[in-house]
């Protein structure tokens, strides 16, 4: 009888197993051509970098476990290119992380390079240029990874949509770079527009505009329209790839329930406006539950800077209204004050891992690295630095240099683990603004647990401490805590969230404050960790971590071809 019962149990188990839908991993193939084209996303015509004629570029849609293959042809006649797959761990494929000088040689004009990687977890991610200032010129897009059939999220909705938020400059990135690298320093200033899904509106009546460059009736810059059906609930994936600005995002008259951040499920909480920093992604639930006889404004607004940039506007369109004839009848929401830090900090602290989806962090770390964000001068040039060291990329990518033991191509001495905590005054400009440049990198013990504390300080001007979003390649990290003022290495770790910290890949550090992260150095490769403000990274605000490179097999020949890596071994 017992034997028969076991057979029945086994039969039931196999029946249940076979009834669960299974899906083999698919290969999602994309053929892209990157080139310059004249575009007028905010009605003002300028050169933009496009993918197959688009900016933002095509959205990559895939299921968890799929392999993405992108065959990328560089048709920029005079520029190299590389594309980073932001939020994708690249486990086993660190050479396809897409950072020129760190994981690969850049793709030279006329060449074609093939990226191949697996999207091993669901969520909302991004891609963008990681060479020079090209991200600011429109080379970006979104990656949407869904769960396999038969598996569902811990929340319900009727349909999903996505949106990319960016800022937009009329000056070319060549002009911007020249100013940043000049004496006297030529700051890029505030952007001319905020774009929502690649569309904005610049005032063509602005004095000094050359005739023919700006056309307010150009359909290319008509407001982005998001059409919804009354009564339905939508999952909205939101990503920010601004070059400079932190943003507040709001849909007039509608609350948003935050359910995902950087690919991790969030314990749901409701916001009227969502603060989002460059490099972050969120998914929110929105119910079309307002009066359907009218349309509503979608607004993006600069926060954390006293900006002159007008708000970005789009239309939340209730079907069957015609957005061309049914403009929202109200004045767009003004949004929060740019310098009100408290609600921004409160949102940061509200983001916790969802119950049932918590991955507990290690109880303690093996190493602590404190990174002080500083603005400095080097031989009269203004730079951004970490612990008074401004980062420079070598001519030979680090991954190749470490794997092939090319010790001479970058500084082998370790960078500083911290700063003079006792004497450094974070609330005033540095008494000695001078810094140094370096190509040295942090060598992490493989599979060790590392704590990173990012400390914000005053910049070169008095009463100026900026908000910095920091992004880690190749990993997610637990956000252990936020604080105001100077981090206390003895007291503050006792307040860390060890219960339900969120896992993210990008996090903000507020003015005169600190943010603490914890991650496992368990992904063999060389990984960038940097401020995601394009101009801060360009001026040296980043570090590089190396872990377990000796565990990697032979590097693919396609990543070679520059510096001392001109020939594949």
Coordinates of C-alpha atoms in Angstrom, one line a residue:
X1 CA 0.0 0.0 0.0
X2 CA 2.9 2.4 0.9
X3 CA 4.6 1.6 -2.4
X4 CA 1.3 2.5 -4.3
X5 CA 0.9 5.7 -2.4
X6 CA 4.5 6.7 -3.3
X7 CA 3.7 6.0 -7.0
X8 CA 0.5 8.1 -6.8
X9 CA 2.4 10.9 -5.1
X10 CA 5.1 10.8 -7.7
X11 CA 2.5 10.9 -10.5
X12 CA 0.7 13.9 -9.0
X13 CA 4.0 15.7 -8.6
X14 CA 5.0 15.0 -12.2
X15 CA 1.6 16.1 -13.5
X16 CA 1.9 19.4 -11.6
X17 CA 5.4 19.9 -12.9
X18 CA 4.3 19.4 -16.5
X19 CA 1.3 21.7 -16.1
X20 CA 3.6 24.7 -15.3
X21 CA 4.3 26.6 -18.5
X22 CA 8.0 26.5 -19.4
X23 CA 9.7 28.7 -21.9
X24 CA 13.1 28.2 -23.4
X25 CA 15.3 31.2 -23.3
X26 CA 15.1 33.1 -26.6
X27 CA 17.7 35.0 -28.5
X28 CA 16.7 38.6 -29.1
X29 CA 18.6 39.9 -32.0
X30 CA 19.0 43.6 -32.8
X31 CA 20.9 45.2 -35.7
X32 CA 21.7 48.8 -34.9
X33 CA 23.4 51.7 -36.8
X34 CA 24.6 54.6 -34.7
X35 CA 25.0 57.9 -36.5
X36 CA 24.4 61.6 -36.4
X37 CA 21.2 63.1 -37.7
X38 CA 19.5 66.5 -37.5
X39 CA 16.8 66.3 -34.9
X40 CA 14.4 68.8 -33.3
X41 CA 13.1 67.1 -30.2
X42 CA 12.3 70.4 -28.5
X43 CA 11.6 72.3 -31.8
X44 CA 15.2 73.5 -32.0
X45 CA 17.3 71.7 -34.7
X46 CA 20.6 70.2 -33.7
X47 CA 22.8 67.2 -34.4
X48 CA 21.8 64.2 -32.3
X49 CA 23.2 60.6 -32.1
X50 CA 20.5 58.2 -33.2
X51 CA 20.1 54.4 -33.3
X52 CA 18.3 53.4 -36.6
X53 CA 17.2 57.0 -36.8
X54 CA 15.7 57.1 -33.4
X55 CA 16.4 59.0 -30.2
X56 CA 15.6 57.6 -27.6
X57 CA 16.7 54.4 -29.3
X58 CA 14.6 51.2 -29.7
X59 CA 13.3 49.6 -26.6
X60 CA 14.8 46.2 -25.9
X61 CA 12.0 43.8 -24.7
X62 CA 12.9 40.4 -23.4
X63 CA 12.0 37.7 -20.9
X64 CA 14.1 36.7 -17.9
X65 CA 16.8 34.4 -19.1
X66 CA 16.8 35.5 -22.7
X67 CA 20.1 36.2 -24.5
X68 CA 20.4 39.7 -26.1
X69 CA 22.5 40.1 -29.2
X70 CA 23.1 43.6 -30.5
X71 CA 25.1 44.0 -33.7
X72 CA 26.2 47.6 -33.5
X73 CA 27.7 49.5 -36.5
X74 CA 29.4 52.8 -35.7
X75 CA 28.5 55.2 -38.5
X76 CA 29.8 58.3 -36.5
X77 CA 32.3 59.4 -39.1
X78 CA 34.7 61.0 -36.6
X79 CA 33.9 59.4 -33.2
X80 CA 34.4 56.2 -31.3
X81 CA 31.4 54.7 -29.5
X82 CA 30.6 52.2 -26.7
X83 CA 27.2 51.3 -25.2
X84 CA 26.7 50.3 -21.5
X85 CA 23.8 48.1 -20.5
X86 CA 22.8 49.8 -17.3
X87 CA 21.6 47.5 -14.6
X88 CA 22.5 44.3 -16.4
X89 CA 25.1 42.3 -14.3
X90 CA 27.0 40.8 -17.2
X91 CA 27.8 37.8 -15.1
X92 CA 30.2 35.7 -17.2
X93 CA 30.4 38.5 -19.9
X94 CA 32.1 41.4 -18.1
X95 CA 33.7 42.4 -21.5
X96 CA 30.3 43.3 -22.8
X97 CA 29.5 45.9 -20.0
X98 CA 30.2 48.5 -22.7
X99 CA 32.6 51.0 -21.0
X100 CA 35.4 52.2 -23.2
X101 CA 38.7 52.2 -21.2
X102 CA 37.3 49.8 -18.5
X103 CA 35.9 46.7 -20.2
X104 CA 36.6 47.2 -23.9
X105 CA 38.4 49.2 -26.5
X106 CA 36.0 51.7 -28.2
X107 CA 34.3 50.9 -31.4
X108 CA 36.0 53.0 -34.1
X109 CA 34.2 54.7 -37.0
X110 CA 33.0 52.2 -39.6
X111 CA 33.5 49.1 -37.4
X112 CA 30.8 46.7 -36.2
X113 CA 30.8 45.2 -32.7
X114 CA 28.6 42.5 -31.4
X115 CA 27.4 42.6 -27.8
X116 CA 26.0 39.3 -26.3
X117 CA 24.6 39.0 -22.8
X118 CA 21.9 37.4 -20.8
X119 CA 19.2 39.3 -19.0
X120 CA 19.0 37.1 -15.9
X121 CA 16.4 38.9 -13.9
X122 CA 13.2 40.8 -14.5
X123 CA 12.9 44.5 -14.2
X124 CA 13.4 47.9 -15.8
X125 CA 16.8 48.8 -17.1
X126 CA 18.5 51.2 -19.4
X127 CA 21.2 51.5 -22.1
X128 CA 23.3 54.5 -23.0
X129 CA 26.6 55.6 -24.5
X130 CA 29.7 55.3 -22.3
X131 CA 32.2 57.3 -24.3
X132 CA 33.0 61.0 -23.8
X133 CA 29.7 63.0 -23.4
X134 CA 27.7 61.1 -26.0
X135 CA 24.9 60.2 -23.6
X136 CA 24.0 63.9 -23.6
X137 CA 23.5 63.7 -27.3
X138 CA 20.6 61.3 -27.3
X139 CA 22.3 57.8 -27.5
X140 CA 20.1 56.0 -25.0
X141 CA 17.1 53.8 -24.5
X142 CA 15.3 51.3 -22.2
X143 CA 15.5 47.6 -21.5
X144 CA 12.3 45.9 -20.3
X145 CA 12.7 42.4 -18.9
X146 CA 9.5 40.5 -18.1
X147 CA 8.9 37.4 -16.1
X148 CA 8.5 34.1 -17.9
X149 CA 5.0 32.8 -18.7
X150 CA 3.1 31.5 -15.7
X151 CA 5.0 33.7 -13.3
X152 CA 3.5 37.0 -12.2
X153 CA 4.5 40.1 -10.2
X154 CA 3.2 40.5 -6.7
X155 CA 0.8 43.3 -7.9
X156 CA -1.8 43.5 -10.6
X157 CA -2.4 45.8 -13.5
X158 CA -4.2 45.9 -16.9
X159 CA -1.5 47.1 -19.2
X160 CA 2.0 48.6 -19.0
X161 CA 3.7 51.6 -20.6
X162 CA 7.2 53.1 -20.4
X163 CA 8.8 56.6 -20.4
X164 CA 12.4 57.9 -20.5
X165 CA 13.2 61.3 -19.0
X166 CA 16.1 63.3 -20.2
X167 CA 17.5 66.8 -20.3
X168 CA 18.6 68.5 -23.6
X169 CA 21.3 71.0 -24.5
X170 CA 21.6 72.9 -27.8
X171 CA 25.4 73.2 -27.6
X172 CA 27.3 70.3 -29.1
X173 CA 29.1 67.9 -26.8
X174 CA 32.3 69.1 -28.4
X175 CA 31.7 72.6 -27.3
X176 CA 30.7 71.4 -23.8
X177 CA 33.9 69.3 -23.5
X178 CA 36.1 72.1 -24.6
X179 CA 34.6 74.5 -22.0
X180 CA 35.0 71.9 -19.2
X181 CA 38.6 71.3 -20.1
X182 CA 39.5 75.0 -20.4
X183 CA 41.0 77.8 -18.3
X184 CA 38.9 79.7 -17.4
X185 CA 36.4 76.9 -16.8
X186 CA 33.4 76.9 -19.1
X187 CA 30.5 75.3 -17.3
X188 CA 27.8 73.8 -19.5
X189 CA 25.1 75.7 -17.7
X190 CA 21.5 74.5 -17.3
X191 CA 19.9 72.5 -20.1
X192 CA 17.5 74.3 -22.6
X193 CA 14.8 71.7 -22.2
X194 CA 13.5 68.6 -20.4
X195 CA 12.4 65.8 -22.7
X196 CA 9.7 63.3 -21.9
X197 CA 10.1 60.2 -24.2
X198 CA 12.3 62.3 -26.5
X199 CA 9.9 65.3 -26.8
X200 CA 10.0 68.8 -25.3
X201 CA 9.3 72.4 -26.1
X202 CA 11.7 75.2 -26.4
X203 CA 10.5 78.8 -26.8
X204 CA 11.3 79.6 -30.4
X205 CA 10.7 83.3 -29.7
X206 CA 13.8 83.4 -27.5
X207 CA 16.0 86.3 -28.6
X208 CA 19.1 85.4 -30.6
X209 CA 17.8 82.3 -32.3
X210 CA 19.2 81.9 -35.8
X211 CA 16.4 82.0 -38.4
X212 CA 15.2 78.6 -39.5
X213 CA 16.7 76.7 -36.6
X214 CA 13.5 76.6 -34.4
X215 CA 10.0 75.7 -35.6
X216 CA 7.3 75.5 -32.9
X217 CA 4.9 73.8 -35.3
X218 CA 7.3 70.9 -36.1
X219 CA 5.5 67.7 -35.4
X220 CA 8.7 66.2 -34.1
X221 CA 8.4 68.3 -30.9
X222 CA 4.6 67.9 -30.4
X223 CA 4.0 66.8 -26.8
X224 CA 4.4 63.1 -26.0
X225 CA 0.9 61.6 -25.5
X226 CA 0.2 58.6 -23.1
X227 CA -3.3 57.3 -23.8
X228 CA -5.1 55.4 -21.1
X229 CA -8.6 53.8 -20.8
X230 CA -10.8 55.1 -18.0
X231 CA -10.9 52.8 -15.0
X232 CA -7.8 50.7 -15.9
X233 CA -4.6 50.4 -13.9
X234 CA -1.3 50.8 -15.6
X235 CA 2.2 49.8 -14.7
X236 CA 4.4 52.7 -15.8
X237 CA 8.1 52.0 -16.2
X238 CA 10.1 55.2 -15.7
X239 CA 13.8 55.7 -16.4
X240 CA 16.0 58.8 -16.1
X241 CA 19.0 59.4 -18.3
X242 CA 19.5 63.1 -17.6
X243 CA 23.0 64.4 -18.1
X244 CA 22.8 66.8 -15.2
X245 CA 19.4 67.1 -13.6
X246 CA 17.6 65.4 -10.7
X247 CA 13.9 65.4 -11.5
X248 CA 10.4 65.4 -9.9
X249 CA 7.9 63.4 -12.0
X250 CA 4.2 64.0 -11.6
X251 CA 0.9 63.1 -13.3
X252 CA -1.7 65.8 -12.6
X253 CA -4.4 64.6 -10.3
X254 CA -3.2 61.0 -10.0
X255 CA -1.3 59.2 -7.3
X256 CA 1.4 56.8 -8.1
X257 CA 2.2 53.6 -6.2
X258 CA 5.9 52.7 -6.3
X259 CA 6.4 49.0 -6.8
X260 CA 9.8 48.5 -8.4
X261 CA 13.2 50.3 -8.1
X262 CA 16.2 49.3 -10.3
X263 CA 14.7 45.9 -10.9
X264 CA 13.8 45.1 -7.3
X265 CA 10.3 44.8 -5.8
X266 CA 9.5 47.6 -3.4
X267 CA 7.2 47.5 -0.4
X268 CA 4.5 49.6 -2.1
X269 CA 4.1 53.3 -1.1
X270 CA 2.1 56.1 -2.6
X271 CA 3.5 59.4 -3.9
X272 CA 2.1 62.4 -5.6
X273 CA 5.4 63.2 -7.3
X274 CA 8.3 60.8 -7.8
X275 CA 11.9 62.0 -7.3
X276 CA 14.2 60.3 -9.8
X277 CA 17.9 60.7 -10.3
X278 CA 20.0 60.0 -13.4
X279 CA 20.5 56.3 -13.8
X280 CA 17.5 55.3 -11.7
X281 CA 14.4 53.3 -12.9
X282 CA 11.1 52.9 -11.2
X283 CA 7.8 51.1 -11.9
X284 CA 4.7 52.7 -10.5
X285 CA 1.0 51.8 -10.7
X286 CA -1.4 54.4 -11.9
X287 CA -5.1 54.1 -12.0
X288 CA -7.0 56.1 -14.6
X289 CA -9.6 57.1 -12.0
X290 CA -10.1 60.8 -12.7
X291 CA -12.8 62.6 -14.8
X292 CA -12.4 61.0 -18.3
X293 CA -13.9 64.0 -20.1
X294 CA -10.6 65.9 -20.0
X295 CA -6.8 65.2 -20.2
X296 CA -4.1 65.8 -17.6
X297 CA -0.6 67.1 -17.6
X298 CA 2.5 64.9 -17.2
X299 CA 5.3 67.1 -15.7
X300 CA 9.0 66.7 -15.1
X301 CA 10.7 69.4 -13.1
X302 CA 14.3 70.1 -12.1
X303 CA 15.0 69.7 -8.4
X304 CA 18.3 69.9 -6.4
X305 CA 19.5 72.8 -8.7
X306 CA 18.2 76.4 -9.0
X307 CA 17.6 75.8 -12.7
X308 CA 16.3 78.1 -15.4
X309 CA 15.1 75.1 -17.4
X310 CA 11.3 75.1 -18.0
X311 CA 9.4 72.0 -16.9
X312 CA 8.9 69.2 -19.3
X313 CA 5.3 68.6 -20.3
X314 CA 3.4 65.7 -21.8
X315 CA -0.2 64.7 -22.0
X316 CA -2.0 62.0 -20.0
X317 CA -4.8 61.3 -22.5
X318 CA -8.1 59.6 -21.5
X319 CA -9.5 57.6 -24.4
X320 CA -11.3 58.5 -26.6
X321 CA -10.3 62.2 -26.2
X322 CA -8.3 63.6 -29.1
X323 CA -5.1 65.0 -27.6
X324 CA -4.7 67.5 -30.4
X325 CA -8.0 69.1 -29.5
X326 CA -8.4 68.3 -25.8
X327 CA -5.5 70.0 -24.1
X328 CA -5.6 69.9 -20.3
X329 CA -7.7 72.8 -19.2
X330 CA -5.5 73.6 -16.2
X331 CA -2.1 75.2 -15.6
X332 CA 0.5 72.4 -15.2
X333 CA 1.3 71.6 -11.5
X334 CA 4.2 73.7 -10.2
X335 CA 5.9 70.8 -8.4
X336 CA 8.1 70.8 -5.3
X337 CA 10.6 73.5 -4.4
X338 CA 14.0 72.8 -6.0
X339 CA 15.9 73.2 -2.7
X340 CA 13.5 71.3 -0.4
X341 CA 15.7 68.3 0.6
X342 CA 13.5 66.8 3.2
X343 CA 10.9 65.1 0.9
X344 CA 13.7 63.8 -1.4
X345 CA 15.4 62.2 1.6
X346 CA 12.1 60.9 2.9
X347 CA 11.4 59.1 -0.4
X348 CA 14.9 57.6 -0.3
X349 CA 14.3 56.3 3.2
X350 CA 10.8 54.9 2.2
X351 CA 12.2 52.5 -0.4
X352 CA 12.3 49.1 1.3
X353 CA 12.4 45.6 -0.2
X354 CA 9.0 44.0 -0.5
X355 CA 7.9 41.4 2.0
X356 CA 8.4 38.0 0.4
X357 CA 11.2 39.4 -1.8
X358 CA 13.8 40.4 0.8
X359 CA 17.3 39.3 0.2
X360 CA 19.0 39.8 3.6
X361 CA 22.4 41.5 3.5
X362 CA 25.4 40.0 5.2
X363 CA 25.4 41.0 8.8
X364 CA 28.8 42.7 8.6
X365 CA 31.4 43.7 5.9
X366 CA 35.0 42.7 5.4
X367 CA 36.1 46.1 4.2
X368 CA 34.9 49.7 4.4
X369 CA 35.8 52.3 1.8
X370 CA 34.7 55.9 2.4
X371 CA 34.5 58.1 -0.7
X372 CA 34.5 61.9 -0.2
X373 CA 33.0 63.8 -3.1
X374 CA 35.1 66.8 -3.7
X375 CA 35.5 69.6 -6.3
X376 CA 39.1 70.5 -6.8
X377 CA 41.6 72.3 -9.0
X378 CA 44.6 70.6 -10.7
X379 CA 47.0 73.0 -12.4
X380 CA 44.3 75.6 -12.6
X381 CA 41.7 73.2 -14.2
X382 CA 38.5 72.5 -12.3
X383 CA 37.9 68.8 -11.6
X384 CA 35.7 66.5 -9.6
X385 CA 37.4 64.1 -7.3
X386 CA 37.0 61.3 -4.8
X387 CA 39.1 61.7 -1.7
X388 CA 40.9 64.5 -3.5
X389 CA 41.9 62.1 -6.3
X390 CA 40.5 62.8 -9.8
X391 CA 40.1 59.7 -11.9
X392 CA 41.6 59.3 -15.4
X393 CA 41.0 56.3 -17.7
X394 CA 44.1 54.8 -19.2
X395 CA 44.5 54.1 -23.0
X396 CA 44.4 50.3 -22.3
X397 CA 41.1 49.0 -20.8
X398 CA 41.5 47.8 -17.3
X399 CA 40.0 44.4 -17.9
X400 CA 42.6 43.6 -20.5
X401 CA 45.4 45.1 -18.5
X402 CA 44.6 43.1 -15.4
X403 CA 43.9 39.8 -17.2
X404 CA 47.0 40.1 -19.3
X405 CA 49.2 41.4 -16.5
X406 CA 50.0 44.7 -18.3
X407 CA 51.0 46.3 -15.0
X408 CA 52.7 49.3 -16.6
X409 CA 49.5 50.7 -18.2
X410 CA 48.0 52.0 -15.0
X411 CA 49.1 53.1 -11.5
X412 CA 49.5 50.0 -9.3
X413 CA 49.4 51.8 -6.0
X414 CA 46.0 51.5 -4.2
X415 CA 43.8 54.6 -4.1
X416 CA 42.8 56.0 -0.6
X417 CA 40.3 54.1 1.5
X418 CA 39.1 57.3 3.1
X419 CA 39.9 60.9 3.9
X420 CA 41.0 62.9 7.0
X421 CA 37.7 62.5 8.7
X422 CA 38.8 64.3 11.9
X423 CA 39.9 67.6 10.2
X424 CA 38.1 67.9 6.9
X425 CA 35.2 70.4 7.0
X426 CA 32.5 69.2 4.7
X427 CA 30.4 72.4 5.2
X428 CA 32.9 74.8 3.7
X429 CA 35.0 75.0 0.5
X430 CA 38.2 73.0 0.8
X431 CA 41.0 75.0 2.5
X432 CA 43.4 73.3 0.1
X433 CA 41.6 72.8 -3.2
X434 CA 44.5 71.1 -5.0
X435 CA 44.1 67.5 -6.0
X436 CA 45.9 64.9 -8.0
X437 CA 44.9 62.6 -10.9
X438 CA 45.3 58.9 -10.9
X439 CA 44.6 55.7 -12.8
X440 CA 44.8 53.4 -9.8
X441 CA 41.9 51.0 -9.0
X442 CA 40.5 49.3 -5.9
X443 CA 41.4 45.6 -5.8
X444 CA 38.7 43.7 -3.9
X445 CA 39.0 40.2 -2.4
X446 CA 36.8 37.9 -4.4
X447 CA 33.5 37.1 -2.7
X448 CA 34.2 39.5 0.1
X449 CA 31.5 41.9 1.5
X450 CA 32.3 45.6 0.9
X451 CA 30.8 48.6 2.5
X452 CA 30.9 51.9 0.5
X453 CA 30.1 55.2 2.3
X454 CA 29.7 58.1 -0.1
X455 CA 30.1 61.4 1.7
X456 CA 29.0 64.7 0.2
X457 CA 30.9 67.9 1.0
X458 CA 31.0 71.5 -0.1
X459 CA 32.2 72.3 -3.6
X460 CA 34.6 75.1 -4.5
X461 CA 31.9 77.8 -4.0
X462 CA 30.5 78.6 -0.6
X463 CA 27.1 77.1 0.3
X464 CA 27.2 74.7 -2.6
X465 CA 26.9 70.9 -2.0
X466 CA 25.4 69.1 -5.0
X467 CA 23.2 66.0 -5.2
X468 CA 25.1 63.1 -6.7
X469 CA 23.6 59.9 -8.1
X470 CA 26.1 57.1 -7.9
X471 CA 25.9 54.0 -10.2
X472 CA 27.7 50.6 -9.7
X473 CA 28.3 48.4 -12.7
X474 CA 28.1 44.6 -12.5
X475 CA 26.2 44.5 -9.2
X476 CA 23.3 45.5 -7.1
X477 CA 24.0 46.8 -3.7
X478 CA 22.0 47.0 -0.5
X479 CA 21.2 50.5 0.5
X480 CA 22.1 50.4 4.2
X481 CA 21.3 53.9 5.2
X482 CA 21.2 57.7 4.6
X483 CA 22.3 60.4 6.9
X484 CA 22.8 64.2 7.3
X485 CA 26.2 65.8 8.0
X486 CA 29.4 63.9 8.4
X487 CA 29.3 60.1 8.6
X488 CA 30.4 58.7 12.0
X489 CA 32.2 55.4 11.3
X490 CA 31.6 54.3 15.0
X491 CA 27.9 55.3 15.5
X492 CA 26.2 55.4 12.1
X493 CA 26.7 51.7 11.1
X494 CA 24.7 50.8 14.2
X495 CA 21.7 52.4 12.5
X496 CA 22.0 50.4 9.3
X497 CA 18.9 48.6 7.9
X498 CA 19.7 44.9 8.2
X499 CA 16.1 43.9 8.0
X500 CA 14.7 44.9 4.6
X501 CA 17.1 47.1 2.6
X502 CA 16.4 47.6 -1.0
X503 CA 18.8 46.3 -3.7
X504 CA 19.6 49.0 -6.3
X505 CA 22.3 49.8 -8.8
X506 CA 22.0 53.6 -8.6
X507 CA 21.5 55.7 -5.5
X508 CA 21.5 59.4 -4.6
X509 CA 23.7 61.2 -2.1
X510 CA 22.0 64.4 -0.8
X511 CA 23.7 67.7 -0.1
X512 CA 26.0 67.7 3.0
X513 CA 24.9 64.1 3.6
X514 CA 26.0 60.5 3.2
X515 CA 24.7 57.2 1.8
X516 CA 26.0 53.8 2.8
X517 CA 26.0 50.7 0.5
X518 CA 26.9 47.1 0.9
X519 CA 27.7 44.6 -1.9
X520 CA 29.3 41.2 -2.5
X521 CA 32.3 41.3 -4.7
X522 CA 31.3 38.1 -6.4
X523 CA 31.2 39.0 -10.1
X524 CA 34.6 38.4 -11.8
X525 CA 35.5 41.5 -13.8
X526 CA 36.5 45.1 -13.6
X527 CA 33.6 47.5 -12.7
X528 CA 33.1 51.2 -12.8
X529 CA 31.5 53.0 -9.8
X530 CA 30.8 56.6 -10.6
X531 CA 28.6 59.7 -10.4
X532 CA 26.0 59.4 -13.1
X533 CA 26.0 63.1 -13.9
X534 CA 27.7 63.1 -17.3
X535 CA 29.8 66.1 -16.7
X536 CA 31.0 65.1 -13.2
X537 CA 32.2 61.7 -14.5
X538 CA 33.9 63.4 -17.4
X539 CA 35.8 65.5 -14.9
X540 CA 37.0 62.6 -12.8
X541 CA 34.2 61.6 -10.4
X542 CA 34.5 57.9 -10.3
X543 CA 36.5 54.8 -9.2
X544 CA 37.0 51.3 -10.5
X545 CA 36.7 48.0 -8.6
X546 CA 38.5 44.8 -9.7
X547 CA 37.5 41.4 -8.4
X548 CA 38.3 37.8 -9.4
X549 CA 39.6 38.6 -12.9
X550 CA 41.9 35.5 -12.6
X551 CA 38.7 33.4 -12.7
X552 CA 37.8 34.5 -16.2
X553 CA 38.7 32.5 -19.3
X554 CA 40.2 33.9 -22.5
X555 CA 39.0 37.4 -23.3
X556 CA 37.2 37.8 -26.7
X557 CA 39.4 39.3 -29.4
X558 CA 36.7 41.8 -30.3
X559 CA 37.4 44.0 -27.2
X560 CA 41.1 44.5 -28.1
X561 CA 42.6 47.0 -30.5
X562 CA 43.7 50.1 -28.5
X563 CA 46.6 51.2 -26.2
X564 CA 48.8 48.3 -25.4
X565 CA 46.0 45.9 -26.3
X566 CA 46.3 46.4 -30.0
X567 CA 46.7 42.7 -30.7
X568 CA 44.7 39.9 -29.0
X569 CA 47.0 37.4 -27.2

